[in-house]
Short mmCIF file of C-alpha atoms in Angstrom, two decimals:
data_model
loop_
_atom_site.label_atom_id
_atom_site.label_comp_id
_atom_site.label_asym_id
_atom_site.label_seq_id
_atom_site.Cartn_x
_atom_site.Cartn_y
_atom_site.Cartn_z
CA MET A 23 156.03 89.22 128.53
CA LEU A 24 154.18 92.51 128.32
CA ARG A 25 153.84 95.24 130.91
CA ALA A 26 150.44 96.87 130.42
CA LEU A 27 148.56 100.00 131.40
CA ALA A 28 144.74 100.00 131.20
CA VAL A 29 143.00 103.38 130.89
CA ASP A 30 139.25 103.84 131.34
CA ASP A 31 137.20 106.45 133.21
CA GLU A 32 134.46 103.94 134.07
CA ARG A 33 135.62 102.04 137.14
CA PRO A 34 133.71 98.76 136.47
CA SER A 35 135.06 98.62 132.89
CA LEU A 36 138.58 99.37 134.11
CA GLU A 37 138.45 96.66 136.79
CA GLU A 38 137.09 94.11 134.32
CA LEU A 39 139.82 94.94 131.80
CA ILE A 40 142.54 94.65 134.46
CA TYR A 41 141.10 91.32 135.58
CA LEU A 42 141.10 89.90 132.05
CA LEU A 43 144.63 91.13 131.36
CA HIS A 44 145.92 89.65 134.60
CA ALA A 45 144.50 86.29 133.50
CA ASP A 46 146.54 86.32 130.27
CA PRO A 47 149.87 84.52 130.77
CA ARG A 48 151.58 86.87 128.29
CA ILE A 49 150.93 89.87 130.56
CA ASP A 50 153.64 90.30 133.16
CA SER A 51 152.02 93.20 134.98
CA VAL A 52 149.07 95.55 134.52
CA GLU A 53 148.19 98.86 136.15
CA GLY A 54 145.08 100.98 135.84
CA ALA A 55 144.42 104.69 135.27
CA GLY A 56 141.07 106.46 135.48
CA ASP A 57 141.80 109.18 132.94
CA ALA A 58 144.35 110.36 130.39
CA THR A 59 146.07 112.73 132.82
CA GLU A 60 146.77 109.95 135.31
CA ALA A 61 147.86 107.68 132.46
CA LEU A 62 150.30 110.24 131.05
CA ARG A 63 151.88 110.71 134.48
CA ARG A 64 152.38 106.95 134.68
CA ILE A 65 153.83 106.85 131.14
CA ASN A 66 156.19 109.70 131.99
CA ARG A 67 157.49 107.62 134.89
CA ALA A 68 157.97 104.73 132.45
CA LEU A 69 160.00 106.95 130.12
CA GLU A 70 162.23 108.02 133.00
CA SER A 71 162.72 104.35 133.86
CA GLY A 72 163.75 103.45 130.30
CA PRO A 73 162.63 100.51 128.08
CA GLY A 74 164.21 97.92 130.35
CA GLY A 75 163.52 99.69 133.62
CA PRO A 76 161.25 98.53 136.44
CA ASP A 77 158.53 101.07 135.57
CA ALA A 78 158.50 100.47 131.79
CA ILE A 79 155.20 100.05 129.90
CA ASP A 80 155.00 98.07 126.69
CA VAL A 81 151.33 98.49 125.74
CA VAL A 82 148.44 100.77 126.68
CA PHE A 83 144.85 99.49 126.52
CA LEU A 84 143.03 102.74 125.97
CA ASP A 85 139.38 103.79 126.07
CA ILE A 86 138.34 106.51 123.62
CA HIS A 87 135.50 108.47 125.27
CA MET A 88 136.86 109.99 128.46
CA PRO A 89 136.38 113.40 130.09
CA GLY A 90 139.08 115.94 129.35
CA LEU A 91 141.68 114.44 127.05
CA ASP A 92 140.08 111.57 125.11
CA GLY A 93 141.80 108.38 123.96
CA LEU A 94 142.52 109.54 120.42
CA GLU A 95 144.08 112.79 121.65
CA MET A 96 146.19 110.88 124.15
CA ALA A 97 147.33 108.46 121.44
CA ARG A 98 148.40 111.40 119.27
CA LEU A 99 150.52 112.69 122.15
CA LEU A 100 152.15 109.29 122.51
CA THR A 101 153.17 109.28 118.83
CA GLY A 102 155.46 112.20 119.57
CA LEU A 103 157.57 110.12 121.94
CA ALA A 104 160.88 108.68 120.78
CA GLU A 105 159.89 105.18 121.98
CA PRO A 106 156.11 105.19 122.47
CA PRO A 107 154.28 102.21 123.97
CA LEU A 108 152.00 100.18 121.74
CA VAL A 109 148.32 101.16 121.80
CA VAL A 110 145.23 98.95 121.80
CA PHE A 111 141.93 100.84 121.78
CA VAL A 112 139.15 99.33 123.90
CA THR A 113 135.87 101.14 123.29
CA ALA A 114 132.11 100.79 122.96
CA HIS A 115 132.12 102.90 119.80
CA GLU A 116 132.97 101.21 116.51
CA GLY A 117 132.98 104.40 114.44
CA PHE A 118 136.53 105.52 115.30
CA ALA A 119 138.44 102.58 113.82
CA VAL A 120 139.78 104.55 110.84
CA HIS A 121 141.13 107.30 113.10
CA ALA A 122 142.57 104.73 115.49
CA PHE A 123 144.48 102.91 112.79
CA ASP A 124 145.69 106.18 111.30
CA LEU A 125 147.50 106.39 114.64
CA LYS A 126 148.85 102.88 113.95
CA ALA A 127 147.00 101.21 116.80
CA VAL A 128 147.84 97.55 117.26
CA ASP A 129 144.16 96.62 117.59
CA TYR A 130 140.64 97.98 118.13
CA VAL A 131 138.57 95.96 120.62
CA LEU A 132 134.85 96.60 121.08
CA LYS A 133 133.06 96.52 124.43
CA PRO A 134 131.74 94.43 126.05
CA VAL A 135 135.19 92.88 125.96
CA ARG A 136 135.28 89.16 125.24
CA ARG A 137 138.14 87.19 126.74
CA GLU A 138 139.12 85.59 123.41
CA ARG A 139 139.00 88.91 121.55
CA LEU A 140 141.24 90.56 124.13
CA ALA A 141 143.59 87.59 123.93
CA GLU A 142 143.93 88.22 120.19
CA ALA A 143 144.81 91.87 120.88
CA VAL A 144 147.47 90.78 123.38
CA ARG A 145 148.85 88.33 120.81
CA ARG A 146 149.14 91.11 118.23
CA ALA A 147 150.85 93.42 120.71
CA GLU A 148 153.30 90.72 121.74
CA GLN A 149 154.06 89.88 118.12
CA GLN A 150 154.64 93.50 117.14
CA ARG A 151 156.86 94.13 120.14
CA ARG A 152 158.89 91.00 119.39
CA THR A 153 159.23 91.32 115.61
CA ALA A 154 159.15 95.06 114.97
CA PRO A 155 160.04 96.97 118.14
CA LEU A 156 161.62 99.85 116.23
CA ILE A 157 158.77 100.60 113.80
CA PRO A 158 157.17 103.92 114.76
CA VAL A 159 153.55 103.37 115.76
CA HIS A 160 152.40 106.77 114.47
CA GLU A 161 152.97 106.26 110.76
CA PRO A 162 149.63 105.46 109.02
CA ASP A 163 149.53 102.56 106.61
CA PRO A 164 148.53 104.09 103.24
CA ASP A 165 148.04 100.72 101.56
CA HIS A 166 145.32 99.26 103.78
CA VAL A 167 141.99 100.30 105.29
CA PRO A 168 141.01 98.80 108.70
CA VAL A 169 137.45 97.47 108.84
CA GLU A 170 135.53 95.80 111.66
CA LEU A 171 133.86 92.45 110.90
CA GLY A 172 132.09 90.83 113.82
CA GLY A 173 134.48 92.27 116.37
CA VAL A 174 137.56 91.34 114.34
CA THR A 175 139.60 94.01 112.57
CA ARG A 176 140.70 93.19 109.04
CA PHE A 177 142.83 95.22 106.67
CA VAL A 178 141.52 95.73 103.13
CA PRO A 179 144.20 96.54 100.54
CA VAL A 180 143.41 99.83 98.80
CA GLU A 181 144.31 98.26 95.44
CA HIS A 182 141.44 95.77 95.88
CA ILE A 183 138.83 98.53 96.24
CA THR A 184 136.88 98.95 92.98
CA HIS A 185 134.67 101.86 94.01
CA VAL A 186 133.35 103.67 97.05
CA GLU A 187 129.76 104.66 97.75
CA ALA A 188 128.74 107.53 100.03
CA GLN A 189 126.26 106.67 102.78
CA GLY A 190 125.84 109.81 104.87
CA ASP A 191 128.88 110.28 107.13
CA TYR A 192 129.95 106.75 106.19
CA ALA A 193 131.45 105.24 103.06
CA ARG A 194 130.95 101.74 101.70
CA LEU A 195 134.10 100.22 100.21
CA HIS A 196 133.39 97.76 97.40
CA THR A 197 135.75 94.97 96.40
CA ALA A 198 135.32 91.90 94.21
CA GLN A 199 134.73 89.86 97.39
CA GLY A 200 132.15 92.12 99.06
CA SER A 201 131.73 95.49 100.73
CA HIS A 202 132.70 97.13 104.01
CA LEU A 203 131.21 100.15 105.80
CA VAL A 204 133.62 102.63 107.38
CA ARG A 205 132.89 105.83 109.23
CA ILE A 206 134.67 108.33 107.02
CA PRO A 207 133.14 110.76 104.51
CA LEU A 208 133.57 110.14 100.80
CA SER A 209 135.20 113.57 100.45
CA SER A 210 137.96 112.53 102.88
CA LEU A 211 138.70 109.38 100.89
CA GLU A 212 138.67 111.40 97.68
CA GLU A 213 141.36 113.68 99.09
CA ARG A 214 143.38 110.83 100.61
CA TRP A 215 143.40 108.75 97.42
CA ARG A 216 143.62 111.54 94.86
CA GLY A 217 147.08 110.43 93.73
CA ARG A 218 146.29 106.71 93.85
CA GLY A 219 144.10 106.42 90.75
CA PHE A 220 140.71 107.19 92.32
CA LEU A 221 138.37 109.74 90.75
CA ARG A 222 135.07 111.25 91.87
CA ILE A 223 132.46 110.53 89.19
CA HIS A 224 129.31 111.42 91.11
CA ARG A 225 128.36 113.01 94.42
CA ARG A 226 127.83 109.46 95.69
CA HIS A 227 130.66 107.58 93.98
CA LEU A 228 134.43 107.44 93.92
CA VAL A 229 135.89 104.93 91.45
CA ALA A 230 139.28 103.26 91.01
CA LEU A 231 140.31 103.96 87.41
CA ARG A 232 142.22 100.66 87.19
CA HIS A 233 138.96 98.77 87.75
CA ILE A 234 136.89 100.51 85.04
CA ASP A 235 136.10 97.95 82.33
CA GLU A 236 133.92 100.11 80.06
CA LEU A 237 132.96 103.73 79.48
CA ARG A 238 129.41 103.92 78.15
CA LEU A 239 127.71 106.80 76.33
CA ASP A 240 123.96 106.56 75.81
CA ALA A 241 121.68 109.43 74.73
CA GLY A 242 123.83 112.04 76.41
CA THR A 243 124.34 110.08 79.64
CA VAL A 244 127.68 108.66 80.73
CA SER A 245 128.30 105.61 82.88
CA VAL A 246 131.15 103.23 83.68
CA LEU A 247 131.16 99.50 84.14
CA VAL A 248 133.14 98.24 87.11
CA GLY A 249 132.98 94.48 87.09
CA SER A 250 129.27 93.74 86.89
CA VAL A 251 128.25 97.09 88.40
CA GLU A 252 127.23 100.05 86.25
CA LEU A 253 127.79 103.47 87.84
CA GLN A 254 126.33 106.71 86.57
CA VAL A 255 128.69 109.62 85.91
CA SER A 256 127.33 113.07 86.66
CA ARG A 257 127.60 115.79 84.02
CA ARG A 258 130.02 117.85 86.11
CA HIS A 259 132.45 114.91 86.33
CA ALA A 260 132.00 113.39 82.87
CA ARG A 261 134.48 115.61 81.06
CA GLU A 262 137.25 115.09 83.61
CA LEU A 263 136.71 111.33 83.59
CA ARG A 264 136.92 111.12 79.80
CA GLU A 265 140.08 113.24 79.75
CA VAL A 266 141.74 111.14 82.45
CA LEU A 267 140.85 107.86 80.73
CA THR A 268 142.14 109.22 77.40
CA ARG A 269 145.46 110.21 78.98
CA ARG A 270 145.81 106.78 80.60
CA THR A 271 145.08 105.07 77.26
CA THR A 272 147.39 107.21 75.12
CA GLY A 273 150.07 107.69 77.77
CA ARG A 274 149.97 111.45 77.37
#
């Protein structure tokens, strides 16, 4: 069974979260904290108690927007611990999922919290604690991108992404099965995936070279065919794309 700490600066939200956690039979005990400072003091007491001690904490259910130290900053501090507790983010803001999972959060639950959605987060925390207690929670998973679909977080394999389209501060990830919107700039994905076979071909597009089916030249314009989608290649990126595709074809 799990020993939990709920952290939220809004008292009604904190009390509701504690109530729902108490009702889950997999939760042995749950305490509340109104801000990150109070929470860190409680976690420090848990560390002094040790993993099997009476004051131990297995999982922290953590709000993101809080005065002073916010949830993401607190989670980063926890990653520096030798044996950090698991972290489940509980927030009204869906735009921080990428950052949360870069910190290897167990789950990302959106407010208003539904009982069945919270139960799924508890299940994931229990499973991770039981099957992989020694895996550091701060190491990002480079092979998957977390996306929110109807309040459920799914993990899209990077190798399934055919191309990425910029949409302001967001990026739309395209796969053969559909597309997913994530709050991360295209430039950040370009940098992150530079060594994974992705290339910028336009100010609005990043493409996976492995998924390019055709390179088309027509009256001085260049485009690529990715599945059934044709993407324009800007002049500034055309030369680099042709050189990269030539090297991949010839093996040079």
